[in-house]
Amino acid sequence: MSGSSISIVIFGAGGRAGRRAVAEAVSRGHQVTAVVRNSASYQDLAGAGVSVVSGDVTDAESVAAVAAGHDAAISAAGRMDMDSSEFYVGAAHALLDGLDRAGVGRLVLVGIGSTLETAPGVMVHDAPGFPEAARKFSLGHAAELDVLRAAGTGIDWLVIAPPPVVLDNEAARTGRYRMGGEQVMADGAPSFSYADLAVALIDEIETPKHHRSLTAVAG
């Protein structure tokens, strides 16, 4: 897909990661459909190369409708007003089903660093003393990953997980990052920005290098 304009549907486009992904995609000349729950509340996203639509990432019919005609999809969606596992499991099923119906073959999802491993088979959120509320949220992401891994799907999915730190929403884009595996990249920079996360997301849309995996990204 590299080298030409790509049409990308971005779910959760109103959040920090989603907004950065929209901006990064448009800066490279791609066409974006920004999917949010209520398009009337996010018209600030609209502009050259960007259309804003309402959609429900947990509903396969809605996913199929907004994704039709696109080359690839990104999911940066999240909900804090419902159970994490319910949301992320529902979203995973709906995305795989809906994107398949729409003929969209590439899906890159924003993961969370607490699902990365600190030792083989030991996720960050399983460490002693990890805050219970944060662990419950992280378990939703882990459940989403289980759905993706178990699915007999033709969708070429990828979950990109930034470091298990609070990402910097103000830092400028550097365009520099490193990709790893399913383990925390402890030797990386102590912080990471949403802007550079967006670079990694769009790079994996333009030139897919990682497939059907949880992949760490760090500075």
Tab-separated table of C-alpha atoms in Angstrom:
chain	number	residue	atom	x	y	z
A	1	MET	CA	0.000	0.000	0.000
A	2	SER	CA	3.010	2.272	0.345
A	3	GLY	CA	3.635	4.979	-2.218
A	4	SER	CA	0.059	6.028	-2.946
A	5	SER	CA	-2.911	7.534	-1.191
A	6	ILE	CA	-4.696	5.079	1.097
A	7	SER	CA	-8.235	5.316	2.414
A	8	ILE	CA	-8.204	4.598	6.145
A	9	VAL	CA	-11.142	4.255	8.517
A	10	ILE	CA	-10.146	5.197	12.075
A	11	PHE	CA	-12.363	4.099	14.960
A	12	GLY	CA	-12.090	6.119	18.158
A	13	ALA	CA	-10.866	9.102	16.172
A	14	GLY	CA	-11.898	11.573	18.876
A	15	GLY	CA	-9.442	10.329	21.504
A	16	ARG	CA	-5.803	11.235	21.947
A	17	ALA	CA	-4.387	8.322	19.964
A	18	GLY	CA	-7.135	8.569	17.364
A	19	ARG	CA	-6.677	12.280	16.760
A	20	ARG	CA	-2.948	11.847	16.329
A	21	ALA	CA	-3.514	8.985	13.884
A	22	VAL	CA	-5.909	11.124	11.844
A	23	ALA	CA	-3.416	13.981	11.707
A	24	GLU	CA	-0.509	11.708	10.787
A	25	ALA	CA	-2.480	9.990	8.019
A	26	VAL	CA	-3.667	13.265	6.499
A	27	SER	CA	-0.158	14.741	6.643
A	28	ARG	CA	0.943	11.893	4.364
A	29	GLY	CA	-1.808	12.534	1.845
A	30	HIS	CA	-4.174	9.742	2.846
A	31	GLN	CA	-7.967	9.921	2.962
A	32	VAL	CA	-9.486	9.355	6.411
A	33	THR	CA	-12.933	8.515	7.683
A	34	ALA	CA	-12.944	9.452	11.367
A	35	VAL	CA	-15.441	7.305	13.260
A	36	VAL	CA	-16.813	8.564	16.579
A	37	ARG	CA	-19.933	7.786	18.586
A	38	ASN	CA	-21.533	11.168	17.865
A	39	SER	CA	-20.213	12.954	14.793
A	40	ALA	CA	-21.900	16.227	15.749
A	41	SER	CA	-19.568	16.503	18.751
A	42	TYR	CA	-16.365	16.058	16.727
A	43	GLN	CA	-16.724	18.298	13.716
A	44	ASP	CA	-13.389	19.887	14.644
A	45	LEU	CA	-11.819	16.747	13.136
A	46	ALA	CA	-13.338	17.449	9.736
A	47	GLY	CA	-11.207	19.060	7.081
A	48	ALA	CA	-9.255	18.370	3.931
A	49	GLY	CA	-8.955	14.631	3.566
A	50	VAL	CA	-11.109	13.855	6.613
A	51	SER	CA	-14.796	13.008	6.872
A	52	VAL	CA	-16.374	12.489	10.291
A	53	VAL	CA	-19.100	9.885	10.752
A	54	SER	CA	-20.997	8.303	13.627
A	55	GLY	CA	-20.409	4.614	14.218
A	56	ASP	CA	-20.365	1.890	16.849
A	57	VAL	CA	-17.180	-0.170	16.971
A	58	THR	CA	-18.984	-2.897	18.949
A	59	ASP	CA	-21.619	-3.421	16.233
A	60	ALA	CA	-20.554	-5.423	13.172
A	61	GLU	CA	-23.189	-3.877	10.898
A	62	SER	CA	-22.066	-0.383	11.855
A	63	VAL	CA	-18.418	-1.324	11.324
A	64	ALA	CA	-19.192	-2.769	7.898
A	65	ALA	CA	-21.176	0.315	6.871
A	66	VAL	CA	-18.530	2.907	7.789
A	67	ALA	CA	-15.603	0.757	6.573
A	68	ALA	CA	-16.964	0.022	3.110
A	69	GLY	CA	-14.640	1.243	0.375
A	70	HIS	CA	-11.572	1.648	2.581
A	71	ASP	CA	-8.150	0.034	2.227
A	72	ALA	CA	-7.332	-0.359	5.923
A	73	ALA	CA	-8.592	0.288	9.434
A	74	ILE	CA	-7.211	1.535	12.725
A	75	SER	CA	-8.933	1.091	16.063
A	76	ALA	CA	-8.011	3.509	18.820
A	77	ALA	CA	-11.423	3.177	20.424
A	78	GLY	CA	-12.034	2.934	24.158
A	79	ARG	CA	-14.882	3.305	26.612
A	80	MET	CA	-14.596	4.243	30.270
A	81	ASP	CA	-18.325	4.058	30.931
A	82	MET	CA	-18.678	0.290	30.512
A	83	ASP	CA	-16.874	-2.882	31.541
A	84	SER	CA	-13.479	-3.065	29.828
A	85	SER	CA	-13.726	-6.721	28.841
A	86	GLU	CA	-17.246	-6.286	27.540
A	87	PHE	CA	-16.181	-3.364	25.376
A	88	TYR	CA	-12.913	-4.710	23.984
A	89	VAL	CA	-14.204	-8.233	23.369
A	90	GLY	CA	-17.291	-6.810	21.674
A	91	ALA	CA	-15.160	-4.489	19.577
A	92	ALA	CA	-12.807	-7.275	18.508
A	93	HIS	CA	-15.656	-9.483	17.314
A	94	ALA	CA	-17.419	-6.600	15.563
A	95	LEU	CA	-14.264	-5.364	13.849
A	96	LEU	CA	-13.312	-8.784	12.517
A	97	ASP	CA	-16.841	-9.449	11.291
A	98	GLY	CA	-17.591	-5.971	9.971
A	99	LEU	CA	-14.268	-5.409	8.246
A	100	ASP	CA	-14.531	-8.812	6.595
A	101	ARG	CA	-17.974	-7.873	5.251
A	102	ALA	CA	-16.568	-4.564	3.997
A	103	GLY	CA	-13.574	-6.208	2.332
A	104	VAL	CA	-11.011	-4.380	4.480
A	105	GLY	CA	-8.037	-6.670	4.990
A	106	ARG	CA	-5.696	-4.754	7.316
A	107	LEU	CA	-6.503	-3.754	10.915
A	108	VAL	CA	-4.075	-2.074	13.310
A	109	LEU	CA	-5.249	-1.638	16.901
A	110	VAL	CA	-3.860	0.510	19.700
A	111	GLY	CA	-3.028	-1.754	22.626
A	112	ILE	CA	-1.837	-1.048	26.136
A	113	GLY	CA	1.612	-1.530	27.627
A	114	SER	CA	0.380	-3.365	30.699
A	115	THR	CA	-0.417	-6.414	28.535
A	116	LEU	CA	3.243	-6.721	27.556
A	117	GLU	CA	5.366	-9.292	29.360
A	118	THR	CA	8.016	-8.591	31.980
A	119	ALA	CA	8.981	-12.282	31.901
A	120	PRO	CA	7.745	-15.144	29.719
A	121	GLY	CA	4.017	-15.487	30.355
A	122	VAL	CA	3.928	-12.716	32.983
A	123	MET	CA	2.137	-9.553	31.951
A	124	VAL	CA	2.831	-6.176	33.542
A	125	HIS	CA	-0.683	-6.101	35.013
A	126	ASP	CA	0.043	-9.328	36.916
A	127	ALA	CA	2.892	-7.768	38.897
A	128	PRO	CA	2.375	-7.583	42.682
A	129	GLY	CA	0.872	-4.268	43.711
A	130	PHE	CA	-0.433	-3.343	40.262
A	131	PRO	CA	-3.494	-1.113	40.873
A	132	GLU	CA	-6.674	-3.193	40.713
A	133	ALA	CA	-8.707	-0.678	38.697
A	134	ALA	CA	-5.946	-0.387	36.130
A	135	ARG	CA	-5.589	-4.170	36.059
A	136	LYS	CA	-9.282	-4.617	35.321
A	137	PHE	CA	-9.001	-2.199	32.407
A	138	SER	CA	-5.883	-3.949	31.128
A	139	LEU	CA	-7.588	-7.343	31.320
A	140	GLY	CA	-10.111	-6.045	28.788
A	141	HIS	CA	-7.274	-5.434	26.338
A	142	ALA	CA	-5.902	-8.912	27.070
A	143	ALA	CA	-9.324	-10.419	26.378
A	144	GLU	CA	-9.478	-8.524	23.086
A	145	LEU	CA	-6.121	-10.011	22.138
A	146	ASP	CA	-7.407	-13.494	22.977
A	147	VAL	CA	-10.323	-12.977	20.572
A	148	LEU	CA	-8.017	-11.838	17.790
A	149	ARG	CA	-5.619	-14.746	18.273
A	150	ALA	CA	-8.392	-17.331	18.333
A	151	ALA	CA	-10.247	-15.997	15.307
A	152	GLY	CA	-10.192	-17.900	12.059
A	153	THR	CA	-10.086	-14.697	10.047
A	154	GLY	CA	-8.551	-13.416	6.868
A	155	ILE	CA	-8.056	-10.016	8.479
A	156	ASP	CA	-4.363	-9.176	8.852
A	157	TRP	CA	-4.520	-7.664	12.341
A	158	LEU	CA	-1.843	-6.146	14.548
A	159	VAL	CA	-1.966	-4.775	18.094
A	160	ILE	CA	0.665	-2.104	18.781
A	161	ALA	CA	1.374	-1.601	22.493
A	162	PRO	CA	3.240	1.508	23.679
A	163	PRO	CA	5.291	1.376	26.891
A	164	PRO	CA	3.374	0.914	30.174
A	165	VAL	CA	3.635	4.610	31.054
A	166	VAL	CA	1.367	7.622	30.653
A	167	LEU	CA	1.923	8.764	27.079
A	168	ASP	CA	2.896	12.373	26.382
A	169	ASN	CA	0.170	14.215	24.497
A	170	GLU	CA	2.167	17.434	24.181
A	171	ALA	CA	5.517	16.176	22.884
A	172	ALA	CA	6.315	16.974	19.283
A	173	ARG	CA	6.524	14.276	16.640
A	174	THR	CA	10.077	12.973	16.181
A	175	GLY	CA	9.252	10.169	13.751
A	176	ARG	CA	11.601	7.870	15.663
A	177	TYR	CA	10.539	4.668	17.362
A	178	ARG	CA	11.526	1.021	17.717
A	179	MET	CA	9.352	-2.053	17.409
A	180	GLY	CA	9.854	-5.144	19.525
A	181	GLY	CA	7.930	-8.260	20.435
A	182	GLU	CA	5.543	-9.075	23.263
A	183	GLN	CA	7.967	-8.003	26.000
A	184	VAL	CA	8.385	-4.584	27.592
A	185	MET	CA	11.223	-2.725	25.887
A	186	ALA	CA	12.837	-1.657	29.149
A	187	ASP	CA	15.920	-0.199	27.467
A	188	GLY	CA	13.889	2.414	25.606
A	189	ALA	CA	13.274	6.064	26.371
A	190	PRO	CA	11.425	6.603	29.689
A	191	SER	CA	8.512	8.304	27.934
A	192	PHE	CA	6.709	7.981	24.621
A	193	SER	CA	4.409	10.327	22.765
A	194	TYR	CA	1.044	9.926	21.096
A	195	ALA	CA	2.546	11.666	18.071
A	196	ASP	CA	5.181	8.978	17.577
A	197	LEU	CA	2.681	6.222	18.331
A	198	ALA	CA	0.693	7.606	15.397
A	199	VAL	CA	3.769	7.399	13.187
A	200	ALA	CA	4.089	3.704	14.006
A	201	LEU	CA	0.384	3.121	13.345
A	202	ILE	CA	0.416	4.725	9.913
A	203	ASP	CA	3.736	3.108	8.979
A	204	GLU	CA	2.139	-0.290	9.637
A	205	ILE	CA	-0.765	0.672	7.392
A	206	GLU	CA	1.454	1.902	4.569
A	207	THR	CA	4.020	-0.893	4.776
A	208	PRO	CA	2.850	-3.794	6.962
A	209	LYS	CA	5.808	-5.454	8.690
A	210	HIS	CA	4.156	-7.132	11.682
A	211	HIS	CA	1.244	-9.503	11.416
A	212	ARG	CA	-1.270	-11.151	13.752
A	213	SER	CA	0.684	-10.291	16.867
A	214	LEU	CA	1.036	-8.057	19.898
A	215	THR	CA	4.015	-5.840	19.145
A	216	ALA	CA	5.692	-3.385	21.503
A	217	VAL	CA	6.699	0.080	20.359
A	218	ALA	CA	9.017	2.427	22.250
A	219	GLY	CA	11.257	5.410	21.762
